[in-house]
């Protein structure tokens, strides 16, 4: 029979246990989930632009533009121009000067605030790459222009990693390179100390021209990180990899509104944002991307097998849903008046057309549906009578890129714990 003394002892022990501080966490990491807004880039010159969006994703993934597909004055000359601009970007003060007067339309549409060593930068959260790089005062002031640029000498917490470098190439000429260090990075109020931060001392022209994007937060797998120590690759951990262990769930979600603004949430899946159960699909993490098979699609009620279908990746850094060309062809064959427009770089149709729903397979077990009412990406003329589709073909590139068009219709959870993607159908916005 337990004595009073025993009872007291147990009580005392319990009190001692309660008094023991919780396991020490890094300062600021008590929070187990957090949100960060994804805001419209107010400096964006024109709002959504189909041609620019198409060019950006083709360039990022080094997709070849078919000469017979896109005529000279459309796609091709533009991307070649950019390619040439790259090597000389840091020195092209004249091109930089021209920018203010004639801003490029290739800018990131949406940005999120990130604090690096006490300095706030507007960064593009990109699940299609793995470097956290920023404009820095290592760059020529004329290249920095109106960008916020990280000044390492003003951060008490920055430590340079001697000898290390980075070089990201987003395909056909666009990219950045520079030096490497670590600093305290705070996103949504959650701090990671010792986060690898890459300081650009060279950026390609398209980043120079995108005056409000101060860099990227790569959210693909750390294996794709481009840091090297001068002789060999030494991939550094992404922000997500560093913060993952301190989260309630090892996930982040992209929750986009129909206008493309929205929230990235880390550590939590908000079940009020989608209907029914979340469907989980393992990804091929060994590719470094959030990559999966996609060998089926539906247009309206009709489902098609696409056994030769390319793998697809989930990319928050891309505006469009880029599918295999035959999928895009099949879809637009069901849209009255749709045509492939070479000047604009993709499928356009009368804005008054009724668009069928499209569903694309995610792995073997899930079809991600995008309602017809959410397909249109932009208008292409001043009268708003011709529209540019948010679904476009990859011209046989061999990879499908599922971007914002999908994230507006699907709540997608990126699970770094078991390397899978969760999909939930969002209710149709009224
Ligand atoms: C790019 O540079 C190459 C070699 O310097 C030149 O031959 C070519 O004409 C340039 N292309 C454009 C579009 O400026
Ligand atoms: C920039 O262009 C102007 C006029 O075209 C020229 O006078 C000037 O030398 C150029 N500057 C550089 C750095 O090339
Ligand atoms: C991954 O984790 C989620 C939630 O934590 C779970 O529901 C899902 O079944 C897992 N997926 C795979 C492919 O293991
Ligand atoms: C076309 O759409 C834009 C953006 O929604 C709007 O500002 C403009 O007034 C529209 N033009 C016409 C002619 O309706």
Tab-separated table of C-alpha atoms and ligand atoms in Angstrom:
chain	number	residue	atom	x	y	z
A	1	UNK	CA	0.000	0.000	0.000
A	2	UNK	CA	1.571	3.295	-0.970
A	3	UNK	CA	2.350	5.388	2.066
A	4	UNK	CA	1.722	9.077	2.367
A	5	UNK	CA	5.479	9.493	2.312
A	6	UNK	CA	5.709	7.637	-0.992
A	7	UNK	CA	2.914	9.799	-2.361
A	8	UNK	CA	4.748	12.940	-1.281
A	9	UNK	CA	7.957	11.682	-2.814
A	10	UNK	CA	6.216	11.015	-6.103
A	11	UNK	CA	4.656	14.459	-5.973
A	12	UNK	CA	8.016	16.007	-5.217
A	13	UNK	CA	9.639	14.160	-8.115
A	14	UNK	CA	6.859	15.266	-10.396
A	15	UNK	CA	7.435	18.840	-9.317
A	16	UNK	CA	11.148	18.499	-10.003
A	17	UNK	CA	10.446	17.052	-13.398
A	18	UNK	CA	8.123	19.938	-14.165
A	19	UNK	CA	10.779	22.396	-13.068
A	20	UNK	CA	13.374	20.973	-15.425
A	21	UNK	CA	13.480	23.293	-18.397
A	22	UNK	CA	12.254	21.958	-21.673
A	23	UNK	CA	15.065	20.665	-23.873
A	24	UNK	CA	17.066	23.643	-24.934
A	25	UNK	CA	16.081	24.825	-28.344
A	26	UNK	CA	17.809	27.409	-30.376
A	27	UNK	CA	16.478	30.813	-29.559
A	28	UNK	CA	13.444	31.615	-31.623
A	29	UNK	CA	12.731	28.014	-32.548
A	30	UNK	CA	10.138	27.380	-29.825
A	31	UNK	CA	7.560	28.066	-32.475
A	32	UNK	CA	6.713	24.794	-34.145
A	33	UNK	CA	4.960	26.092	-37.237
A	34	UNK	CA	4.961	29.403	-39.010
A	35	UNK	CA	3.600	31.215	-42.018
A	36	UNK	CA	5.178	33.539	-44.493
A	37	UNK	CA	3.150	35.599	-46.942
A	38	UNK	CA	3.693	35.395	-50.653
A	39	UNK	CA	2.944	38.866	-51.952
A	40	UNK	CA	2.449	40.452	-55.299
A	41	UNK	CA	5.635	42.073	-56.508
A	42	UNK	CA	4.353	45.634	-56.633
A	43	UNK	CA	7.313	46.709	-58.740
A	44	UNK	CA	6.375	44.221	-61.423
A	45	UNK	CA	6.004	46.270	-64.583
A	46	UNK	CA	2.937	44.701	-66.116
A	47	UNK	CA	1.400	41.939	-64.039
A	48	UNK	CA	1.154	38.465	-65.530
A	49	UNK	CA	2.656	38.140	-68.990
A	50	UNK	CA	2.313	34.839	-70.815
A	51	UNK	CA	5.332	35.201	-73.037
A	52	UNK	CA	7.581	36.154	-70.122
A	53	UNK	CA	6.283	33.323	-67.933
A	54	UNK	CA	6.875	30.811	-70.700
A	55	UNK	CA	10.348	32.137	-71.413
A	56	UNK	CA	11.277	32.040	-67.743
A	57	UNK	CA	10.426	28.380	-67.248
A	58	UNK	CA	12.047	27.333	-70.523
A	59	UNK	CA	15.188	29.144	-69.502
A	60	UNK	CA	15.173	27.784	-65.962
A	61	UNK	CA	15.089	24.170	-67.100
A	62	UNK	CA	17.131	24.665	-70.236
A	63	UNK	CA	14.295	23.515	-72.474
A	64	UNK	CA	15.142	23.917	-76.106
A	65	UNK	CA	12.881	26.123	-78.124
A	66	UNK	CA	12.111	24.451	-81.418
A	67	UNK	CA	13.165	26.735	-84.256
A	68	UNK	CA	10.259	25.628	-86.410
A	69	UNK	CA	7.955	26.129	-83.471
A	70	UNK	CA	8.823	29.617	-82.378
A	71	UNK	CA	9.729	32.087	-85.047
A	72	UNK	CA	12.831	34.177	-84.909
A	73	UNK	CA	11.431	37.396	-83.555
A	74	UNK	CA	9.468	35.579	-80.893
A	75	UNK	CA	11.108	33.256	-78.430
A	76	UNK	CA	14.427	32.570	-79.997
A	77	UNK	CA	16.179	35.874	-80.461
A	78	UNK	CA	15.137	36.904	-76.957
A	79	UNK	CA	16.629	33.911	-75.211
A	80	UNK	CA	19.841	34.112	-77.236
A	81	UNK	CA	20.159	37.744	-76.301
A	82	UNK	CA	19.893	36.800	-72.639
A	83	UNK	CA	22.461	34.084	-73.081
A	84	UNK	CA	24.932	36.614	-74.422
A	85	UNK	CA	24.072	39.100	-71.729
A	86	UNK	CA	24.990	36.621	-68.985
A	87	UNK	CA	28.711	36.517	-69.357
A	88	UNK	CA	28.981	40.262	-69.256
A	89	UNK	CA	26.173	41.071	-66.831
A	90	UNK	CA	28.370	42.487	-64.093
A	91	UNK	CA	30.073	44.821	-66.507
A	92	UNK	CA	27.123	45.856	-68.618
A	93	UNK	CA	26.488	49.108	-66.887
A	94	UNK	CA	24.866	50.472	-69.990
A	95	UNK	CA	22.302	47.706	-70.152
A	96	UNK	CA	21.655	48.251	-66.474
A	97	UNK	CA	21.068	51.925	-67.042
A	98	UNK	CA	18.527	51.155	-69.706
A	99	UNK	CA	16.551	49.021	-67.315
A	100	UNK	CA	14.972	51.742	-65.285
A	101	UNK	CA	13.437	53.254	-68.383
A	102	UNK	CA	12.341	49.982	-69.927
A	103	UNK	CA	11.781	47.350	-67.262
A	104	UNK	CA	11.869	43.747	-68.363
A	105	UNK	CA	8.710	41.682	-67.954
A	106	UNK	CA	10.474	38.579	-66.771
A	107	UNK	CA	10.365	39.557	-63.099
A	108	UNK	CA	9.185	37.233	-60.367
A	109	UNK	CA	5.545	38.036	-59.781
A	110	UNK	CA	5.480	37.016	-56.137
A	111	UNK	CA	7.926	37.535	-53.318
A	112	UNK	CA	8.245	36.849	-49.604
A	113	UNK	CA	10.162	38.815	-46.958
A	114	UNK	CA	13.241	37.152	-45.464
A	115	UNK	CA	15.564	38.511	-42.791
A	116	UNK	CA	19.257	37.764	-43.311
A	117	UNK	CA	21.498	38.955	-40.482
A	118	UNK	CA	19.001	41.690	-39.620
A	119	UNK	CA	18.534	42.900	-43.205
A	120	UNK	CA	15.222	42.358	-44.980
A	121	UNK	CA	15.217	41.085	-48.552
A	122	UNK	CA	12.368	40.103	-50.854
A	123	UNK	CA	13.025	36.577	-52.035
A	124	UNK	CA	11.365	34.153	-54.395
A	125	UNK	CA	10.549	30.820	-52.674
A	126	UNK	CA	11.491	28.242	-55.245
A	127	UNK	CA	10.829	24.534	-54.784
A	128	UNK	CA	12.643	23.987	-58.095
A	129	UNK	CA	16.154	24.883	-56.861
A	130	UNK	CA	18.257	24.555	-53.697
A	131	UNK	CA	20.339	27.686	-53.192
A	132	UNK	CA	19.549	30.574	-50.874
A	133	UNK	CA	21.299	33.377	-52.697
A	134	UNK	CA	20.913	37.115	-52.388
A	135	UNK	CA	21.898	40.314	-54.089
A	136	UNK	CA	24.873	41.596	-52.141
A	137	UNK	CA	27.100	44.606	-51.933
A	138	UNK	CA	29.717	42.431	-53.673
A	139	UNK	CA	27.897	43.475	-56.842
A	140	UNK	CA	28.564	46.608	-58.829
A	141	UNK	CA	26.264	49.377	-57.478
A	142	UNK	CA	24.847	49.828	-60.958
A	143	UNK	CA	23.891	46.172	-61.092
A	144	UNK	CA	22.297	46.445	-57.642
A	145	UNK	CA	20.259	49.414	-58.796
A	146	UNK	CA	17.011	49.459	-56.830
A	147	UNK	CA	17.490	46.017	-55.287
A	148	UNK	CA	17.968	45.556	-51.581
A	149	UNK	CA	21.465	44.093	-51.335
A	150	UNK	CA	22.856	42.211	-48.368
A	151	UNK	CA	25.844	43.954	-46.805
A	152	UNK	CA	27.862	41.318	-44.928
A	153	UNK	CA	29.967	43.991	-43.207
A	154	UNK	CA	26.833	45.278	-41.463
A	155	UNK	CA	25.867	41.872	-40.066
A	156	UNK	CA	27.401	40.881	-36.726
A	157	UNK	CA	26.457	37.252	-37.321
A	158	UNK	CA	27.778	36.732	-40.851
A	159	UNK	CA	30.747	34.379	-41.251
A	160	UNK	CA	32.425	33.967	-44.577
A	161	UNK	CA	33.198	30.398	-45.633
A	162	UNK	CA	36.739	30.807	-46.923
A	163	UNK	CA	37.306	29.517	-50.434
A	164	UNK	CA	33.693	28.515	-51.068
A	165	UNK	CA	31.750	29.642	-54.092
A	166	UNK	CA	28.368	29.060	-55.651
A	167	UNK	CA	27.057	29.186	-59.175
A	168	UNK	CA	23.428	28.608	-60.030
A	169	UNK	CA	22.351	28.263	-63.606
A	170	UNK	CA	18.684	28.374	-64.273
A	171	UNK	CA	19.123	26.893	-67.683
A	172	UNK	CA	19.568	28.975	-70.782
A	173	UNK	CA	21.798	31.751	-69.538
A	174	UNK	CA	20.029	32.999	-66.436
A	175	UNK	CA	21.935	32.570	-63.205
A	176	UNK	CA	24.015	33.952	-60.368
A	177	UNK	CA	27.363	33.233	-58.774
A	178	UNK	CA	29.484	34.518	-55.937
A	179	UNK	CA	30.823	33.872	-52.473
A	180	UNK	CA	29.419	31.890	-49.566
A	181	UNK	CA	28.948	32.341	-45.846
A	182	UNK	CA	26.606	31.608	-42.974
A	183	UNK	CA	24.279	33.914	-41.140
A	184	UNK	CA	21.128	33.963	-39.065
A	185	UNK	CA	18.125	33.719	-41.358
A	186	UNK	CA	14.653	34.477	-40.066
A	187	UNK	CA	11.548	33.557	-42.027
A	188	UNK	CA	8.068	34.035	-40.587
A	189	UNK	CA	9.643	34.835	-37.205
A	190	UNK	CA	11.547	31.535	-37.086
A	191	UNK	CA	15.289	31.745	-36.914
A	192	UNK	CA	17.962	29.432	-38.238
A	193	UNK	CA	21.473	30.200	-37.045
A	194	UNK	CA	24.336	29.236	-39.308
A	195	UNK	CA	22.214	29.052	-42.454
A	196	UNK	CA	24.319	28.970	-45.589
A	197	UNK	CA	23.757	32.209	-47.477
A	198	UNK	CA	25.209	32.789	-50.923
A	199	UNK	CA	26.224	36.327	-51.851
A	200	UNK	CA	26.029	37.100	-55.530
A	201	UNK	CA	28.917	38.997	-57.078
A	202	UNK	CA	27.581	38.257	-60.558
A	203	UNK	CA	23.986	37.951	-61.723
A	204	UNK	CA	22.511	37.528	-65.170
A	205	UNK	CA	20.687	40.306	-66.898
A	206	UNK	CA	17.202	38.986	-66.165
A	207	UNK	CA	17.867	39.233	-62.414
A	208	UNK	CA	19.366	42.704	-62.845
A	209	UNK	CA	16.217	43.790	-64.618
A	210	UNK	CA	13.882	42.242	-62.063
A	211	UNK	CA	14.338	45.145	-59.705
A	212	UNK	CA	12.274	43.847	-56.810
A	213	UNK	CA	13.593	40.303	-56.516
A	214	UNK	CA	16.617	40.283	-54.257
A	215	UNK	CA	17.323	36.570	-54.595
A	216	UNK	CA	15.893	33.104	-54.092
A	217	UNK	CA	15.150	30.677	-51.283
A	218	UNK	CA	15.658	27.247	-52.807
A	219	UNK	CA	13.311	24.621	-51.393
A	220	UNK	CA	14.216	21.570	-53.476
A	221	UNK	CA	16.485	18.886	-51.977
A	222	UNK	CA	19.864	19.947	-50.607
A	223	UNK	CA	21.701	17.639	-53.035
A	224	UNK	CA	21.112	20.231	-55.770
A	225	UNK	CA	22.801	23.012	-53.808
A	226	UNK	CA	25.645	24.380	-55.921
A	227	UNK	CA	28.192	25.415	-53.268
A	228	UNK	CA	31.742	24.163	-53.871
A	229	UNK	CA	34.936	24.639	-51.897
A	230	UNK	CA	37.006	25.560	-54.931
A	231	UNK	CA	37.870	21.981	-55.864
A	232	UNK	CA	34.769	19.879	-55.282
A	233	UNK	CA	31.045	20.144	-54.689
A	234	UNK	CA	30.107	20.715	-51.067
A	235	UNK	CA	26.289	20.984	-51.145
A	236	UNK	CA	24.891	22.945	-48.209
A	237	UNK	CA	21.584	22.432	-46.450
A	238	UNK	CA	18.555	24.417	-47.523
A	239	UNK	CA	16.635	26.526	-45.011
A	240	UNK	CA	13.917	23.861	-44.987
A	241	UNK	CA	16.397	21.070	-44.221
A	242	UNK	CA	17.774	23.109	-41.330
A	243	UNK	CA	14.425	24.064	-39.828
A	244	UNK	CA	12.681	20.718	-40.432
A	245	UNK	CA	13.662	19.054	-37.150
A	246	UNK	CA	12.156	21.903	-35.161
A	247	UNK	CA	8.770	21.736	-36.854
A	248	UNK	CA	5.681	19.869	-35.666
A	249	UNK	CA	5.543	18.168	-39.048
A	250	UNK	CA	8.504	18.059	-41.453
A	251	UNK	CA	6.516	19.852	-44.152
A	252	UNK	CA	5.864	23.114	-45.858
A	253	UNK	CA	2.746	23.887	-47.826
A	254	UNK	CA	2.067	26.225	-50.706
A	255	UNK	CA	-1.400	27.709	-50.406
A	256	UNK	CA	-2.071	30.054	-53.290
A	257	UNK	CA	-5.162	32.108	-53.977
A	258	UNK	CA	-6.496	32.388	-57.521
A	259	UNK	CA	-4.593	35.680	-57.915
A	260	UNK	CA	-1.329	33.911	-57.051
A	261	UNK	CA	-0.778	35.571	-53.691
A	262	UNK	CA	-0.973	33.354	-50.661
A	263	UNK	CA	0.951	31.781	-47.850
A	264	UNK	CA	3.778	29.346	-47.364
A	265	UNK	CA	3.279	27.493	-44.105
A	266	UNK	CA	6.045	25.496	-42.460
A	267	UNK	CA	5.369	22.708	-39.929
A	268	UNK	CA	1.634	22.377	-40.369
A	269	UNK	CA	-0.960	21.231	-42.873
A	270	UNK	CA	-4.117	23.291	-42.623
A	271	UNK	CA	-6.897	20.774	-43.284
A	272	UNK	CA	-9.479	23.556	-43.631
A	273	UNK	CA	-7.845	24.554	-46.921
A	274	UNK	CA	-8.852	21.480	-48.931
A	275	UNK	CA	-11.653	18.956	-49.291
A	276	UNK	CA	-11.499	15.378	-48.056
A	277	UNK	CA	-8.272	13.505	-47.360
A	278	UNK	CA	-4.837	14.523	-48.509
A	279	UNK	CA	-3.391	12.091	-51.064
A	280	UNK	CA	0.313	11.253	-50.554
A	281	UNK	CA	2.712	10.377	-53.311
A	282	UNK	CA	6.392	9.471	-52.827
A	283	UNK	CA	8.840	11.601	-54.808
A	284	UNK	CA	12.072	10.658	-56.577
A	285	UNK	CA	14.217	12.642	-54.150
A	286	UNK	CA	17.403	11.218	-55.681
A	287	UNK	CA	16.818	13.598	-58.611
A	288	UNK	CA	17.041	16.518	-56.180
A	289	UNK	CA	13.608	17.691	-57.274
A	290	UNK	CA	10.117	17.120	-55.950
A	291	UNK	CA	9.696	14.780	-58.898
A	292	UNK	CA	7.148	12.098	-59.712
A	293	UNK	CA	5.680	10.152	-62.611
A	294	UNK	CA	2.685	11.550	-64.489
A	295	UNK	CA	1.409	9.166	-67.144
A	296	UNK	CA	-2.290	10.005	-67.264
A	297	UNK	CA	-4.384	13.100	-67.767
A	298	UNK	CA	-8.029	14.030	-68.146
A	299	UNK	CA	-9.736	16.711	-70.186
A	300	UNK	CA	-13.212	17.256	-68.850
A	301	UNK	CA	-14.598	13.783	-68.112
A	302	UNK	CA	-12.317	11.964	-70.524
A	303	UNK	CA	-9.197	10.280	-69.184
A	304	UNK	CA	-6.223	9.516	-71.420
A	305	UNK	CA	-3.269	7.243	-70.865
A	306	UNK	CA	0.058	8.845	-71.625
A	307	UNK	CA	2.435	5.919	-71.028
A	308	UNK	CA	5.409	7.829	-72.461
A	309	UNK	CA	4.582	10.767	-70.199
A	310	UNK	CA	7.587	12.611	-68.805
A	311	UNK	CA	8.204	12.886	-65.084
A	312	UNK	CA	6.869	16.062	-63.511
A	313	UNK	CA	8.215	18.308	-60.762
A	314	UNK	CA	6.330	20.539	-58.354
A	315	UNK	CA	7.810	24.026	-58.725
A	316	UNK	CA	6.599	27.053	-56.786
A	317	UNK	CA	9.044	29.167	-58.806
A	318	UNK	CA	7.127	28.635	-62.046
A	319	UNK	CA	3.871	30.368	-62.944
A	320	UNK	CA	2.452	27.904	-65.456
A	321	UNK	CA	1.539	24.226	-65.674
A	322	UNK	CA	3.987	22.993	-68.303
A	323	UNK	CA	2.863	19.593	-69.575
A	324	UNK	CA	4.046	17.258	-72.325
A	325	UNK	CA	3.239	18.815	-75.680
A	326	UNK	CA	0.731	16.087	-76.554
A	327	UNK	CA	-1.154	16.805	-73.315
A	328	UNK	CA	-1.373	20.515	-74.116
A	329	UNK	CA	-2.401	19.709	-77.697
A	330	UNK	CA	-5.142	17.363	-76.452
A	331	UNK	CA	-6.378	19.941	-73.969
A	332	UNK	CA	-6.593	22.862	-76.393
A	333	UNK	CA	-8.230	20.683	-79.051
A	334	UNK	CA	-11.224	20.905	-76.705
A	335	UNK	CA	-11.136	24.702	-76.487
A	336	UNK	CA	-13.036	26.509	-79.207
A	337	UNK	CA	-10.844	28.989	-81.079
A	338	UNK	CA	-7.627	27.932	-79.318
A	339	UNK	CA	-4.420	28.177	-81.315
A	340	UNK	CA	-0.704	27.971	-80.846
A	341	UNK	CA	0.541	31.507	-81.239
A	342	UNK	CA	4.208	31.785	-82.062
A	343	UNK	CA	4.567	35.461	-81.196
A	344	UNK	CA	3.094	34.954	-77.764
A	345	UNK	CA	4.923	31.673	-77.268
A	346	UNK	CA	2.053	29.325	-76.491
A	347	UNK	CA	-1.642	28.521	-76.664
A	348	UNK	CA	-4.096	31.410	-76.735
A	349	UNK	CA	-7.884	31.433	-77.082
A	350	UNK	CA	-10.789	33.844	-77.013
A	351	UNK	CA	-11.264	34.960	-73.405
A	352	UNK	CA	-14.972	34.213	-73.822
A	353	UNK	CA	-14.287	30.503	-74.487
A	354	UNK	CA	-15.514	27.873	-72.054
A	355	UNK	CA	-12.554	25.861	-70.816
A	356	UNK	CA	-12.789	22.237	-69.706
A	357	UNK	CA	-11.197	21.068	-66.462
A	358	UNK	CA	-7.812	19.389	-66.757
A	359	UNK	CA	-6.412	16.753	-64.415
A	360	UNK	CA	-2.822	15.571	-64.397
A	361	UNK	CA	-1.646	12.394	-62.711
A	362	UNK	CA	0.596	12.690	-59.681
A	363	UNK	CA	2.189	9.271	-59.266
A	364	UNK	CA	-0.050	6.249	-59.742
A	365	UNK	CA	-2.863	7.127	-57.431
A	366	UNK	CA	-3.824	10.781	-57.655
A	367	UNK	CA	-5.228	13.054	-60.321
A	368	UNK	CA	-4.684	16.751	-59.582
A	369	UNK	CA	-7.629	18.644	-61.018
A	370	UNK	CA	-7.525	22.246	-62.192
A	371	UNK	CA	-10.980	23.670	-62.870
A	372	UNK	CA	-11.514	25.221	-66.296
A	373	UNK	CA	-12.359	28.506	-64.611
A	374	UNK	CA	-8.792	28.712	-63.232
A	375	UNK	CA	-6.845	27.993	-66.412
A	376	UNK	CA	-6.437	31.495	-67.825
A	377	UNK	CA	-3.086	33.041	-66.936
A	378	UNK	CA	-3.211	36.422	-68.633
A	379	UNK	CA	-4.736	38.440	-71.416
A	380	UNK	CA	-2.525	39.187	-74.393
A	381	UNK	CA	-4.167	42.267	-75.884
A	382	UNK	CA	-5.322	45.606	-74.549
A	383	UNK	CA	-8.957	44.828	-75.246
A	384	UNK	CA	-8.738	41.647	-73.133
A	385	UNK	CA	-10.348	39.512	-75.825
A	386	UNK	CA	-7.498	37.014	-76.289
A	387	UNK	CA	-6.239	34.984	-73.351
A	388	UNK	CA	-3.019	33.075	-72.659
A	389	UNK	CA	-3.477	29.692	-70.993
A	390	UNK	CA	-1.904	28.734	-67.682
A	391	UNK	CA	-1.432	25.268	-69.189
A	392	UNK	CA	1.260	25.096	-71.876
A	393	UNK	CA	3.321	22.467	-73.671
A	394	UNK	CA	6.997	21.634	-73.103
A	395	UNK	CA	7.793	21.190	-76.825
A	396	UNK	CA	9.135	17.721	-76.143
A	397	UNK	CA	11.590	18.769	-73.425
A	398	UNK	CA	11.137	15.524	-71.475
A	399	UNK	CA	10.112	17.064	-68.166
A	400	UNK	CA	6.808	18.515	-67.008
A	401	UNK	CA	6.849	21.498	-64.634
A	402	UNK	CA	3.796	21.886	-62.436
A	403	UNK	CA	3.766	25.469	-61.181
A	404	UNK	CA	1.298	28.012	-59.830
A	405	UNK	CA	-1.560	26.969	-62.118
A	406	UNK	CA	-1.629	23.772	-60.077
A	407	UNK	CA	-0.930	25.365	-56.677
A	408	UNK	CA	-3.951	27.639	-57.071
A	409	UNK	CA	-6.218	24.582	-57.340
A	410	UNK	CA	-4.376	22.154	-55.063
A	411	UNK	CA	-3.072	22.566	-51.529
A	412	UNK	CA	0.323	20.914	-51.854
A	413	UNK	CA	2.379	19.727	-48.889
A	414	UNK	CA	6.105	19.115	-49.394
A	415	UNK	CA	7.104	16.442	-46.881
A	416	UNK	CA	10.860	16.340	-46.283
A	417	UNK	CA	10.464	13.674	-43.578
A	418	UNK	CA	9.325	10.844	-45.819
A	419	UNK	CA	10.059	12.586	-49.110
A	420	UNK	CA	6.564	12.734	-50.439
A	421	UNK	CA	4.056	15.254	-51.705
A	422	UNK	CA	0.562	15.604	-50.285
A	423	UNK	CA	-2.273	16.886	-52.476
A	424	UNK	CA	-5.652	18.231	-51.422
A	425	UNK	CA	-8.262	19.573	-53.832
A	426	UNK	CA	-9.119	23.161	-52.902
A	427	UNK	CA	-12.743	24.228	-52.938
A	428	UNK	CA	-13.609	26.211	-56.044
A	429	UNK	CA	-13.193	29.914	-55.344
A	430	UNK	CA	-16.370	31.866	-56.035
B	1	LIG	C1	25.952	36.300	-79.170
B	1	LIG	O1	27.359	36.274	-79.143
B	1	LIG	C2	27.909	35.587	-80.256
B	1	LIG	C3	29.417	35.466	-80.065
B	1	LIG	O2	29.926	36.549	-79.330
B	1	LIG	C4	27.546	36.331	-81.548
B	1	LIG	O3	28.073	35.664	-82.670
B	1	LIG	C5	26.010	36.350	-81.653
B	1	LIG	O4	25.637	37.111	-82.769
B	1	LIG	C6	25.400	36.971	-80.421
B	1	LIG	N1	23.952	36.815	-80.488
B	1	LIG	C7	23.096	37.787	-80.179
B	1	LIG	C8	21.660	37.468	-80.332
B	1	LIG	O5	23.474	38.879	-79.773
B	2	LIG	C1	27.370	53.660	-72.376
B	2	LIG	O1	26.751	54.181	-73.517
B	2	LIG	C2	27.082	55.541	-73.749
B	2	LIG	C3	26.248	56.080	-74.902
B	2	LIG	O2	25.776	55.074	-75.709
B	2	LIG	C4	28.576	55.666	-74.004
B	2	LIG	O3	28.948	57.022	-74.233
B	2	LIG	C5	29.325	55.137	-72.809
B	2	LIG	O4	30.702	55.140	-73.034
B	2	LIG	C6	28.877	53.731	-72.445
B	2	LIG	N1	29.449	53.337	-71.176
B	2	LIG	C7	30.029	52.156	-71.015
B	2	LIG	C8	30.551	51.891	-69.654
B	2	LIG	O5	30.138	51.339	-71.904
B	3	LIG	C1	4.294	10.647	-45.412
B	3	LIG	O1	3.819	11.277	-44.255
B	3	LIG	C2	2.445	11.622	-44.308
B	3	LIG	C3	2.061	12.507	-43.156
B	3	LIG	O2	3.057	12.701	-42.213
B	3	LIG	C4	1.677	10.350	-44.329
B	3	LIG	O3	0.283	10.595	-44.250
B	3	LIG	C5	1.998	9.657	-45.649
B	3	LIG	O4	1.313	8.437	-45.745
B	3	LIG	C6	3.476	9.434	-45.799
B	3	LIG	N1	3.703	9.131	-47.192
B	3	LIG	C7	4.502	8.190	-47.634
B	3	LIG	C8	4.618	8.019	-49.083
B	3	LIG	O5	5.144	7.507	-46.871
B	4	LIG	C1	-8.196	44.726	-69.389
B	4	LIG	O1	-7.831	44.181	-68.141
B	4	LIG	C2	-7.030	45.009	-67.332
B	4	LIG	C3	-6.596	44.243	-66.131
B	4	LIG	O2	-7.637	43.561	-65.543
B	4	LIG	C4	-7.824	46.267	-66.990
B	4	LIG	O3	-7.040	47.128	-66.230
B	4	LIG	C5	-8.248	46.941	-68.293
B	4	LIG	O4	-9.041	48.045	-67.997
B	4	LIG	C6	-8.978	45.990	-69.185
B	4	LIG	N1	-9.223	46.621	-70.468
B	4	LIG	C7	-10.424	46.641	-71.064
B	4	LIG	C8	-10.492	47.328	-72.392
B	4	LIG	O5	-11.398	46.113	-70.549
